[in-house]
Coordinates of C-alpha atoms in Angstrom, one line a residue:
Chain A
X797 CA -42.3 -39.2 9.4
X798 CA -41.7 -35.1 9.1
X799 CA -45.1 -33.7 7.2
X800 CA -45.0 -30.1 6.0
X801 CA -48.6 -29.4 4.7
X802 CA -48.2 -25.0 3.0
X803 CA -51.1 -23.1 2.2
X804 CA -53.1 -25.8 1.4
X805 CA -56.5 -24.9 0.0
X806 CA -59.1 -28.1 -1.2
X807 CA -62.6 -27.9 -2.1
X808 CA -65.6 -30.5 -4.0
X809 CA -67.1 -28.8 -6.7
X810 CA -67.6 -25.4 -6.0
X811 CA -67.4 -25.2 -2.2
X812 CA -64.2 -25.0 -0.2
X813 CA -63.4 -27.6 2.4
X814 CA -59.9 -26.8 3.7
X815 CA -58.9 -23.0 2.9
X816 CA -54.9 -22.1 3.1
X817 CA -54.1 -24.6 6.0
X818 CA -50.6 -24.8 7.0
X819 CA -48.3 -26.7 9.3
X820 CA -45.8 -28.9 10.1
X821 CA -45.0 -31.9 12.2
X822 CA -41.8 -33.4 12.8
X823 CA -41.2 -37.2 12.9
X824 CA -42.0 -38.8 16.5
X825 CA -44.5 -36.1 16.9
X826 CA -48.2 -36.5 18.3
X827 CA -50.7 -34.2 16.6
X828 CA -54.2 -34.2 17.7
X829 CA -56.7 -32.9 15.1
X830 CA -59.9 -31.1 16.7
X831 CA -62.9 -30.0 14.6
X832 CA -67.1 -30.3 14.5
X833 CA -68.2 -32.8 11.8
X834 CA -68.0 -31.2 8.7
X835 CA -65.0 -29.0 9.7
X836 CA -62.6 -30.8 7.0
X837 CA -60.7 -33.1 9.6
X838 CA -61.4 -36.6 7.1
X839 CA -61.2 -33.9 3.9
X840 CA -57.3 -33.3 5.2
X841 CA -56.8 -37.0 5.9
X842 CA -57.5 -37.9 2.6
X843 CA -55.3 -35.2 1.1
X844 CA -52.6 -36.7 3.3
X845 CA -53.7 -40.3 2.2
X846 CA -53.0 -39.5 -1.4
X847 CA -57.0 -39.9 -2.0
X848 CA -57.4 -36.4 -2.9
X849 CA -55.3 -35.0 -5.2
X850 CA -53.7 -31.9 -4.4
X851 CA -51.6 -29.2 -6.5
X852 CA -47.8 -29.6 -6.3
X853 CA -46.1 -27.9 -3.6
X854 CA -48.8 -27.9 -1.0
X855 CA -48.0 -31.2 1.4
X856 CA -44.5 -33.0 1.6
X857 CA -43.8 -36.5 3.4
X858 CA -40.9 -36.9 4.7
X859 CA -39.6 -33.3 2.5
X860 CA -41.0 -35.4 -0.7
X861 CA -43.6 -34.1 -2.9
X862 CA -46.9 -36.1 -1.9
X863 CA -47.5 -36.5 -5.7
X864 CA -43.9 -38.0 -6.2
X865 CA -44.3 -39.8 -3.1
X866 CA -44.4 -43.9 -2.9
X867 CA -43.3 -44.8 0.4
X868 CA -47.0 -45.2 1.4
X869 CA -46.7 -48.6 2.5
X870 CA -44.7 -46.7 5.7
X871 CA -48.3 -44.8 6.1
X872 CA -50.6 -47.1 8.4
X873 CA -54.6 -45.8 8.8
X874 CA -57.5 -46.5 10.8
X875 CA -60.5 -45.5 8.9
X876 CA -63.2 -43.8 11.1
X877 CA -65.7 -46.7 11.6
X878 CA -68.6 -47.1 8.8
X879 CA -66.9 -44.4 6.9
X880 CA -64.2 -46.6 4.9
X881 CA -64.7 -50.2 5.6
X882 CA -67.4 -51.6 3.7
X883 CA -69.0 -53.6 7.0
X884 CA -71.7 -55.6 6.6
X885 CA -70.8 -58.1 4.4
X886 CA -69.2 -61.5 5.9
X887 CA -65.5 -61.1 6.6
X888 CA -63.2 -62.7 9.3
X889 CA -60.6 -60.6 11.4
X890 CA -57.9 -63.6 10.0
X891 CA -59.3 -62.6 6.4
X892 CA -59.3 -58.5 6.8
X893 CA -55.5 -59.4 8.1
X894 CA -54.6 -61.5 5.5
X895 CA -52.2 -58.8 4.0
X896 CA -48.7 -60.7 4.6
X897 CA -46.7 -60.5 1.4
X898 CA -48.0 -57.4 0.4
X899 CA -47.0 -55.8 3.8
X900 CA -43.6 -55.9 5.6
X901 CA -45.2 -58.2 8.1
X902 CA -44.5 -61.7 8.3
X903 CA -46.8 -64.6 9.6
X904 CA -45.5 -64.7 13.1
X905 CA -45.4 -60.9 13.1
X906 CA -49.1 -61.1 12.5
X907 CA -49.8 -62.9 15.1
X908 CA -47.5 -61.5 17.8
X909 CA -49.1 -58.2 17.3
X910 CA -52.6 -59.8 17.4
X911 CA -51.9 -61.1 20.7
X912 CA -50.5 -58.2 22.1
X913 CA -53.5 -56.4 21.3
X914 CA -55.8 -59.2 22.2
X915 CA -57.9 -60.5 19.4
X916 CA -55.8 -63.7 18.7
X917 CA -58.9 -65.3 20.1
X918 CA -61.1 -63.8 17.7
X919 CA -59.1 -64.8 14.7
X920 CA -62.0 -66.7 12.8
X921 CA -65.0 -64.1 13.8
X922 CA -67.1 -62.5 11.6
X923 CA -65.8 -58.7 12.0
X924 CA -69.9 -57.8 12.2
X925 CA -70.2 -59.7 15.7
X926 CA -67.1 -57.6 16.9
X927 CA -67.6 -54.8 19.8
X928 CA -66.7 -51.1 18.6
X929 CA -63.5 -51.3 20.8
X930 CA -62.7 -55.0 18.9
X931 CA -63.1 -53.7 15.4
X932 CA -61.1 -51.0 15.9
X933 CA -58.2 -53.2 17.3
X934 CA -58.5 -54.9 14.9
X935 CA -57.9 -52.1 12.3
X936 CA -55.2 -51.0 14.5
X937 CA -53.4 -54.8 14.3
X938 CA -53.8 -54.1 9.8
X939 CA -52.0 -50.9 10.3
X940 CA -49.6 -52.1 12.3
X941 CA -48.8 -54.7 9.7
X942 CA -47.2 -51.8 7.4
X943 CA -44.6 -51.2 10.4
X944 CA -45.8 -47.7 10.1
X945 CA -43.4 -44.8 10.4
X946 CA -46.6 -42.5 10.3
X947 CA -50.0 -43.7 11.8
X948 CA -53.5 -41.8 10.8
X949 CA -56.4 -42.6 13.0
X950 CA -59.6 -40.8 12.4
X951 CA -62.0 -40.8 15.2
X952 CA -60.7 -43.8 16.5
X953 CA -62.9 -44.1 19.5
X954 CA -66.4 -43.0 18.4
X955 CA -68.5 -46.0 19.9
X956 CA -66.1 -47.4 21.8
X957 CA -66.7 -48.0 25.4
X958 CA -64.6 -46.5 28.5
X959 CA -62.1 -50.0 29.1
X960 CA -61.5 -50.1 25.2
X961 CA -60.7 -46.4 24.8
X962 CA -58.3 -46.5 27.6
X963 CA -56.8 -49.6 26.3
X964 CA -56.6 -47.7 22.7
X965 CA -54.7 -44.8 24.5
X966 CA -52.2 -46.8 26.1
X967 CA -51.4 -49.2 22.3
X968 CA -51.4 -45.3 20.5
X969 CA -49.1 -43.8 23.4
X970 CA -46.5 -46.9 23.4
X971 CA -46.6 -46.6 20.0
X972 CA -46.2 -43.0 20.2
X973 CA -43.0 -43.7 22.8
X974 CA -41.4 -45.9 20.0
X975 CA -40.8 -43.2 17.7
X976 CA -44.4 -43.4 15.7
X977 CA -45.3 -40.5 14.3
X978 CA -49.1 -40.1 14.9
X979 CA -51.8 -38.2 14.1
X980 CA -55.2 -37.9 15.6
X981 CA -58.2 -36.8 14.6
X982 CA -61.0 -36.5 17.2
X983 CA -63.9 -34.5 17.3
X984 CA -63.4 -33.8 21.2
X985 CA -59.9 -33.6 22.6
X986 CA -61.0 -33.3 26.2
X987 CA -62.2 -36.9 26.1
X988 CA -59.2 -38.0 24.5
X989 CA -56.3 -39.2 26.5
X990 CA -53.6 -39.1 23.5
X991 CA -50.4 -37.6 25.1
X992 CA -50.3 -35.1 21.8
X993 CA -47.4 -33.2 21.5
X994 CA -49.1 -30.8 19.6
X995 CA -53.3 -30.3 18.8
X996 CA -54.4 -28.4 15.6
X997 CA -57.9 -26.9 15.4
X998 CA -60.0 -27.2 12.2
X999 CA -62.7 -24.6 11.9
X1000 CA -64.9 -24.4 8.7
X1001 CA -61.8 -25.1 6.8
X1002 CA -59.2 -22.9 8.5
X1003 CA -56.4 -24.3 11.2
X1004 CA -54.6 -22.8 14.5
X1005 CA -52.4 -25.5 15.7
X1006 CA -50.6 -25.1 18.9
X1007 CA -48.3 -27.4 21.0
X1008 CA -48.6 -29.0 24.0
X1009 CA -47.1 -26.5 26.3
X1010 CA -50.1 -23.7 24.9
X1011 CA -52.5 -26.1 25.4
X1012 CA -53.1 -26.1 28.8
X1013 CA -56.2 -28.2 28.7
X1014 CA -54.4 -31.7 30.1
X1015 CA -55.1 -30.9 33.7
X1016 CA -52.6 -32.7 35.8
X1017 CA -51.5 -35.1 33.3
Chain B
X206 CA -97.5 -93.9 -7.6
X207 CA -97.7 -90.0 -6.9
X208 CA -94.1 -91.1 -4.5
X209 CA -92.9 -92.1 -8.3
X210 CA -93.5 -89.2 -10.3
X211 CA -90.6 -87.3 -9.4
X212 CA -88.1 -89.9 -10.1
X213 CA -89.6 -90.3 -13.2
X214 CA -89.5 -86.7 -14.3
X215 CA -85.5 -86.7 -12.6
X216 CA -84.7 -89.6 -14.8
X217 CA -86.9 -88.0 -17.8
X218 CA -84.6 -85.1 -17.6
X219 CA -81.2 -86.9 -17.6
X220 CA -82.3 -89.1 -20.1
X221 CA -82.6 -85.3 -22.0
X222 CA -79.0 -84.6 -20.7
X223 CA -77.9 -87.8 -22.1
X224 CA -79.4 -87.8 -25.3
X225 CA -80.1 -84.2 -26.6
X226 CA -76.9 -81.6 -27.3
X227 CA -79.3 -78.6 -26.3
X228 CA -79.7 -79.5 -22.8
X229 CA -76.1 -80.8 -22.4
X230 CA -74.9 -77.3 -24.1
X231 CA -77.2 -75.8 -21.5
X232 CA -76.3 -77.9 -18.7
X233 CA -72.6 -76.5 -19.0
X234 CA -73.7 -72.6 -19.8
X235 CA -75.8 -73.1 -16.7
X236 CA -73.0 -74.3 -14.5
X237 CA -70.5 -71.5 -15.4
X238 CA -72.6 -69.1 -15.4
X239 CA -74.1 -70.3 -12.3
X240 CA -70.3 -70.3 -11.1
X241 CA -69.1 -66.7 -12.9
X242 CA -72.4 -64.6 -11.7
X243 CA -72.4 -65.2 -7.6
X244 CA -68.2 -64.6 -8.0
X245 CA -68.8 -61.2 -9.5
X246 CA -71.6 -60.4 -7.8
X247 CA -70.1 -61.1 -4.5
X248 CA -67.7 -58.0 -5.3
X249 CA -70.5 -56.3 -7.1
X250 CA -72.4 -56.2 -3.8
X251 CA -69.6 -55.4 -1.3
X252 CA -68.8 -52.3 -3.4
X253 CA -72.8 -51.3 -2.8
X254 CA -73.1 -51.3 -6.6
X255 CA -75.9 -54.1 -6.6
X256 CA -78.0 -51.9 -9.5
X257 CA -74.9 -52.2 -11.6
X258 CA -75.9 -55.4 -12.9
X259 CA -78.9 -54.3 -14.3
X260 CA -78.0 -51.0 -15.1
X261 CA -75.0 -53.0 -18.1
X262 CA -77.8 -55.6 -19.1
X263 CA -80.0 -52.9 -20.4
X264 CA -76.8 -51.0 -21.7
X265 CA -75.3 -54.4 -23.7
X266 CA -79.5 -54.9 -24.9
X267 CA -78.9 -52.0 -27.2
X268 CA -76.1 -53.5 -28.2
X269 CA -77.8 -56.7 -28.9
X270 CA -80.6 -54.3 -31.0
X271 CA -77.7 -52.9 -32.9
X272 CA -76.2 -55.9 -33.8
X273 CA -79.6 -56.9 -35.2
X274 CA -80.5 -53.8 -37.1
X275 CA -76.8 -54.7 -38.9
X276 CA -77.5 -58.2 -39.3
X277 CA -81.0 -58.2 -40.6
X278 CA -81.6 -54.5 -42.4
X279 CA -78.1 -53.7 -43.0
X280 CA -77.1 -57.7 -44.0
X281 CA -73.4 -56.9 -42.5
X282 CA -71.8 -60.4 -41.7
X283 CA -71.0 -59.8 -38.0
X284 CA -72.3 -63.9 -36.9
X285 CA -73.7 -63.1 -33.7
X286 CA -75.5 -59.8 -32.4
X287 CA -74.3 -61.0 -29.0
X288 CA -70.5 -59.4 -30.1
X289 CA -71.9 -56.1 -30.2
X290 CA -73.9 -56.8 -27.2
X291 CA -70.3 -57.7 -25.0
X292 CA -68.9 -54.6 -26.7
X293 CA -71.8 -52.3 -25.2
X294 CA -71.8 -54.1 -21.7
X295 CA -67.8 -52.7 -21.9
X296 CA -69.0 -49.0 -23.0
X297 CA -71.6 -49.4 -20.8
X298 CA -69.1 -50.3 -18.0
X299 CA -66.9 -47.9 -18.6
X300 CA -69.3 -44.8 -19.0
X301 CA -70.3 -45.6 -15.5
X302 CA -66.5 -45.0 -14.2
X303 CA -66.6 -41.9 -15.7
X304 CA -70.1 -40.3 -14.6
X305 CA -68.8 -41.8 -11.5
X306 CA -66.2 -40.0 -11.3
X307 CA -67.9 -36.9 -12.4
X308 CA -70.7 -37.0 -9.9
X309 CA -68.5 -37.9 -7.0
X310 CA -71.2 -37.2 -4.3
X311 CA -74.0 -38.6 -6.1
X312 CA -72.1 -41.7 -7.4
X313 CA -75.8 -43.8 -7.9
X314 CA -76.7 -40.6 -10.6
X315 CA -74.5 -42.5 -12.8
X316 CA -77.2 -45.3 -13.3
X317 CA -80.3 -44.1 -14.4
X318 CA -78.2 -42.3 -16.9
X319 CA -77.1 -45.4 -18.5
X320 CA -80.2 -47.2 -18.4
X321 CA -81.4 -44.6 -20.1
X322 CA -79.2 -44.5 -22.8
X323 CA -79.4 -48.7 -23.0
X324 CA -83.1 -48.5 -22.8
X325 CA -83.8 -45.9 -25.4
X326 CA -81.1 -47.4 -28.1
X327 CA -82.8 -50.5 -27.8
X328 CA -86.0 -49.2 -28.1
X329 CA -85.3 -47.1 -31.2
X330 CA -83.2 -50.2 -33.1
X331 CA -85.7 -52.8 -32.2
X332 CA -88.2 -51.2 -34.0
X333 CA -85.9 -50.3 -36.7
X334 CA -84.6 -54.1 -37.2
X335 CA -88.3 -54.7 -37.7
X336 CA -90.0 -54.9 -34.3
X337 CA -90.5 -57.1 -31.4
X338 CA -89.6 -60.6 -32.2
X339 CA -88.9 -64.1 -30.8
X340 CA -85.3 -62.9 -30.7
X341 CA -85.7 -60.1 -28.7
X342 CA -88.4 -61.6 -26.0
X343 CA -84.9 -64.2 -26.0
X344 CA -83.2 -61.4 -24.9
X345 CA -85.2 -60.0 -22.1
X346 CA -86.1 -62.9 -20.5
X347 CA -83.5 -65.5 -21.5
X348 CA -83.0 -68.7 -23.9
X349 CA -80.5 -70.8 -22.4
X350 CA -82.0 -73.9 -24.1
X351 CA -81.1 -72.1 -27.2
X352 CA -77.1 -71.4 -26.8
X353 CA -74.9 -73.0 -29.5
X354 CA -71.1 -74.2 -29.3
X355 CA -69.8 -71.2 -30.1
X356 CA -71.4 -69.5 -27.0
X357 CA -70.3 -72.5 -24.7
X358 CA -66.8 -71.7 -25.9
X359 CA -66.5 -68.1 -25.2
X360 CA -68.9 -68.8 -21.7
X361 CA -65.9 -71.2 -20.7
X362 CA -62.9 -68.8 -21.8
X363 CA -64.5 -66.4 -19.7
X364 CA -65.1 -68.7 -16.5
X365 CA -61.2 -70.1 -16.6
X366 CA -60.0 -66.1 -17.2
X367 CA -62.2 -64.7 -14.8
X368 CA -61.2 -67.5 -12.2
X369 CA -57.6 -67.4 -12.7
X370 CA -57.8 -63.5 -12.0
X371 CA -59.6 -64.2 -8.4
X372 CA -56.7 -66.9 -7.6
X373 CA -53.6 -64.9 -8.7
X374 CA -55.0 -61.5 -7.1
X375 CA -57.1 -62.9 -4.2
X376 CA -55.9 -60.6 -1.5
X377 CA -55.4 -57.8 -3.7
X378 CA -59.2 -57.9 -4.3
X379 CA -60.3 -58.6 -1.4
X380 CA -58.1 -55.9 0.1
X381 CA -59.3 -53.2 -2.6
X382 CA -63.3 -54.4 -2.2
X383 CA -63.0 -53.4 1.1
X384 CA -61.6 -50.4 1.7
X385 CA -59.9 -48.8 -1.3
X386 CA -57.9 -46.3 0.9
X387 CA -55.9 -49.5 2.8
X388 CA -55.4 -50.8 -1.0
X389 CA -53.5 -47.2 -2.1
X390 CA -51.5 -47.7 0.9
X391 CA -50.4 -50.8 -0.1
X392 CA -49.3 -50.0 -3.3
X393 CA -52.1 -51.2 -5.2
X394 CA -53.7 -49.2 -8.6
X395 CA -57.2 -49.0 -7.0
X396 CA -58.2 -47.7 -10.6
X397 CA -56.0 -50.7 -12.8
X398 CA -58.3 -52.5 -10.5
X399 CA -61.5 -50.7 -10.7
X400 CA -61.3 -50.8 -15.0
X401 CA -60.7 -54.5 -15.5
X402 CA -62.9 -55.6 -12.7
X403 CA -66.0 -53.2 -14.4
X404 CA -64.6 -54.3 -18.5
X405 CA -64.8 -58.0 -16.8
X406 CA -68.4 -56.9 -15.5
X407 CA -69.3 -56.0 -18.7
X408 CA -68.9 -59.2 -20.7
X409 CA -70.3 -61.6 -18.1
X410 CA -73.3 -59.2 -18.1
X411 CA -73.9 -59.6 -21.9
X412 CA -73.2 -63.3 -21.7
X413 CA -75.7 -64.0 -19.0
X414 CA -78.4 -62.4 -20.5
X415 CA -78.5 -65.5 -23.0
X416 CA -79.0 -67.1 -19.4
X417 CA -81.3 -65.2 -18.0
X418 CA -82.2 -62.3 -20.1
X419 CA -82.2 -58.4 -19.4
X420 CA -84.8 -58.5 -17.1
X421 CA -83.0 -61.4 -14.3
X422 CA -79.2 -60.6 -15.1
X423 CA -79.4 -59.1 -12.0
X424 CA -81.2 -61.1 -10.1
X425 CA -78.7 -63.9 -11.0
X426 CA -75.6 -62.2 -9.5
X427 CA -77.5 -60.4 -6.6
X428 CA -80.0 -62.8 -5.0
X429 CA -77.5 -65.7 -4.4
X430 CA -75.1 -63.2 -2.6
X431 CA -77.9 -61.8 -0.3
X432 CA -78.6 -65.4 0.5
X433 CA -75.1 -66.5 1.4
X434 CA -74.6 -63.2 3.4
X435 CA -77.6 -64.6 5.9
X436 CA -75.9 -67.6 6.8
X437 CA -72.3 -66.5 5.9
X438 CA -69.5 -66.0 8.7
X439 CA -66.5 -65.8 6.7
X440 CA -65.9 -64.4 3.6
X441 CA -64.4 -67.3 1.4
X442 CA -67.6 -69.2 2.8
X443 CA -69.9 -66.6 1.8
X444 CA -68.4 -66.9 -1.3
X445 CA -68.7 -70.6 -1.5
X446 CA -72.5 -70.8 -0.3
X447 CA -73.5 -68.5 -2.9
X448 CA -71.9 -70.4 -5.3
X449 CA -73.9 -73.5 -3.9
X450 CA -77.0 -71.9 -4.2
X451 CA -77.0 -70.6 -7.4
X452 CA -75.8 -73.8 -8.8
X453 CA -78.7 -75.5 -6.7
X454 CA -81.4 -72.6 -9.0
X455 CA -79.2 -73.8 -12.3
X456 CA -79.8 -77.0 -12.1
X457 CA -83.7 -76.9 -10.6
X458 CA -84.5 -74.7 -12.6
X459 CA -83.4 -76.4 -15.6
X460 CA -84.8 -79.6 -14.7
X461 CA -88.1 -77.6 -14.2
X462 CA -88.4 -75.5 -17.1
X463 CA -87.7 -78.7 -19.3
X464 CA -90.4 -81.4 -17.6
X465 CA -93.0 -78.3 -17.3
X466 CA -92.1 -76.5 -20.3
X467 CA -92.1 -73.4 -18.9
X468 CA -89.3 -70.5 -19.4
X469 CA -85.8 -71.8 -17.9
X470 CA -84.9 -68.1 -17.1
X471 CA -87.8 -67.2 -15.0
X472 CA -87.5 -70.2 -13.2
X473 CA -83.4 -70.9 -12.6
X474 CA -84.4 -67.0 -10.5
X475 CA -87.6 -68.0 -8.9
X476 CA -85.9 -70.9 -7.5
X477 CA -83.2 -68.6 -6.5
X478 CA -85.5 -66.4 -4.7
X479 CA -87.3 -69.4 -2.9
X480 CA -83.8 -70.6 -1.3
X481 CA -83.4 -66.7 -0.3
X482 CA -86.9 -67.2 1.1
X483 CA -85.9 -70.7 2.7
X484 CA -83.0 -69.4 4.0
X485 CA -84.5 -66.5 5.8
X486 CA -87.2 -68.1 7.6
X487 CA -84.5 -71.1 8.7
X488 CA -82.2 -68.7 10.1
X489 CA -85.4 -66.9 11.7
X490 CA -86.5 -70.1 13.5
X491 CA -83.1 -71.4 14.2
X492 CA -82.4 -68.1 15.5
X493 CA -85.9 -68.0 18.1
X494 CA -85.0 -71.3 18.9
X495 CA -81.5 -70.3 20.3
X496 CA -82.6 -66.8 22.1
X497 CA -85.4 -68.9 23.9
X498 CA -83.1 -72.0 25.0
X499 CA -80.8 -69.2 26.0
X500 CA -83.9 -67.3 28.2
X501 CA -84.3 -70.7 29.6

């Protein structure tokens, strides 16, 4: 999914959270976001998401106008854990993926894609008894039920261990390979081992986004 | 003889069920209301809006002091102050979506307001329908024994409407309870959602506080939940136990408040509270029990 985001400017009240951000990603593209908490990265996710509304003009999906936009069922999200979910209360990882029907998903689908990423065998537990790296497969598995042309994951691997963030990687980088469109937001992009095509920094609200060839902070990968 | 006593006070009180049409009436208000306020709630408390509860009670009591300053000073024929009172649980509903809305980062600001507003206009037409009453200590804490047909009629149009909603859009709720930005993506109108779920809120609100009264509306919906969660694993089960328990408070404290005489409200909550109690210190011991077979 192509996303052309111009001069976009976003605020609560009466101070300004994003200030004249632009850029553009084309589909199949990796961008890593980078920014300090409170540098806007979730404030531009939920502009993307359609949760903030923006002015006309300012972000396109796929060259449509976000506020004409309905395609969103081809978005897929991982929220940022204890930011979106509401945790606590009892819920199964079968009942948080009990979205067939109203995804393009089928039963088997479900279950395929819970096996390859490894929590079939944790079907009926409660998501609270889950490890970070569990939950957030298993949010990964939900997005993943939309058959995603565009994947949003913010700060997918705060509290996970070592194993479980390399094992993240590699599901985010196949997915990458297939021709996902994906977008990263992290709040340290040395620890990250996304193979990004492109990384965007977010700093009090302004953005200098650069590709991978300027980057020049992967080493010898 | 003392082994006797309670079967004599258990058949004592069915031999009320049987016979009298004011416990039977109350019997069935008990049961769905028993059923309606742990199925809200349950949402209620996901959303973190546990003070909502309250916050509509106190909101539809001004309506309840309205509809009696039209009954008895103004003598309009409006039946049953309790219409006005559903009405205002709706108003008070929806104000709170929209000072939600306008405080977005101090959503709970939206609460104090509206008890405020309840609290005040009940205050004011209370004492301009002629004071405190029988009917208004009915309304804080709660005259279940009291309900007519009429009541048990709109109690059970509610129950079937309410239920029916939760079976057609099961997932859909679930799904926007949850996480409301996974619900967008999927199509779903979050706010459709969000304004018949709080409208619904509303009406069960003014109709338990014939139950329970103002003062344990909340306590009806809430303490069954916070229970259930404890013990728990899945959601549809969390569901289903607080259901269980709060049926289990209906019924004791029905059977209690009619053999002691003592107010049905006050007790259908205590006894919820003691199975919240119960269930605590269970799952505590249970709990020790298993951490210490497992150090062994």
């Amino acid at each position: 999914m192509r996303i052309d985001v111009d001069n976009l400017s976003f605020g609560y009240d009466y101070r300004t959270v994003l200030n004249n951000i632009s850029f553009s990603i084309e589909s199949g593209d990796f961008l890593v976001i980078v920014g300090q908490n409170g540098s806007g990265k979730s404030t531009l996710v939920k502009c993307l998401l359609g949760i903030n509304r923006v002015p006309n003009g300012k972000i396109f999906l796929n060259g449509i106008e976000i506020n004409n936009f309905n395609k969103w069922i081809n978005i897929g999200y991982v929220p940022q854990k204890f930011d979106d979910f509401n945790y606590e209360f009892p819920i199964t990882v079968n009942e948080i993926l009990n979205v067939t029907k109203l995804t393009k998903a089928d039963e088997d689908e479900k279950l395929q894609v819970m096996d390859e990423l490894g929590i079939l065998k944790l079907q009926n537990e409660n998501i609270n008894t889950l490890s970070g790296g569990q939950m957030q497969r298993v949010f990964i598995a939900r997005a993943l039920m939309n058959r995603p042309s565009l994947l949003i994951l913010d700060e997918p691997t705060v509290g996970v261990d070592q194993d479980n963030t390399d094992r993240f990687y590699k599901v985010v980088n196949d997915l990458n390979n297939k021709g996902v469109t994906i977008m990263l937001i992290s709040h340290d992009l040395d620890s990250s081992k996304a193979n990004f095509s492109h990384a965007m920094w977010l700093k009090n609200g302004e953005a200098s986004m650069k590709n991978i060839s300027e980057v020049a902070l992967r080493g010898n990968e | 003889m003392m082994d006797m006593e309670p079967f004599i006070l258990a058949s004592s009180f069915i031999r009320a069920l049987i016979e009298r049409e004011f416990m039977q009436l109350a019997l069935i208000t008990g049961i769905f209301m028993g059923f309606l306020a742990p199925l809200i709630g349950a949402f209620v408390v996901i959303k973190r809006l546990s003070l909502i509860a309250d916050t509509l009670s106190h909101f539809s009591l001004a309506g309840l002091a309205i509809g009696m300053y039209f009954i008895n000073i103004l003598s309009l024929p409006i039946g049953d102050p309790l219409y006005i009172g559903m009405i205002f649980g709706i108003i008070g509903a929806l104000l709170i979506e929209v000072l939600r809305g306008y405080y977005r980062n101090y959503k709970e600001i939206s609460m104090p307001i509206v008890i405020s507003i309840g609290t005040a206009l009940s205050a004011l037409f209370i004492s301009l329908s002629g004071g405190f009453n029988s009917s208004v200590y009915n309304y804080l804490f709660g005259s279940i024994l009291t309900v007519g047909r009429n009541f048990v009629i709109i109690i059970s149009a509610v129950t079937l409407l309410v239920l029916a909603l939760v079976i057609i859009f099961y997932k859909k709720i679930v799904i926007v309870s949850f996480d409301e930005a996974y619900a967008r993506l999927l199509g779903i109108s979050v706010r459709k959602f969000q304004i018949v779920s709080t409208i619904l809120l509303g009406i069960i609100v003014s109709l338990a506080i014939e139950t329970v009264g103002v003062l344990l509306v909340g306590s009806l919906m809430i303490i069954p939940v916070a229970t259930a969660m404890k013990v728990g694993r899945s959601f549809k089960s969390t569901l289903a136990l607080a259901i269980a328990f709060s049926e289990a408070a209906v019924i004791l404290g029905l059977w209690f408040s009619y053999i002691f005489s003592i107010p049905s409200g006050a007790t259908i909550v205590l006894f919820n509270i003691a199975i919240l109690v119960g269930v605590i210190i269970l799952k505590k011991f249970i709990f020790s029990r298993s951490l210490k077979e497992k150090q062994s």
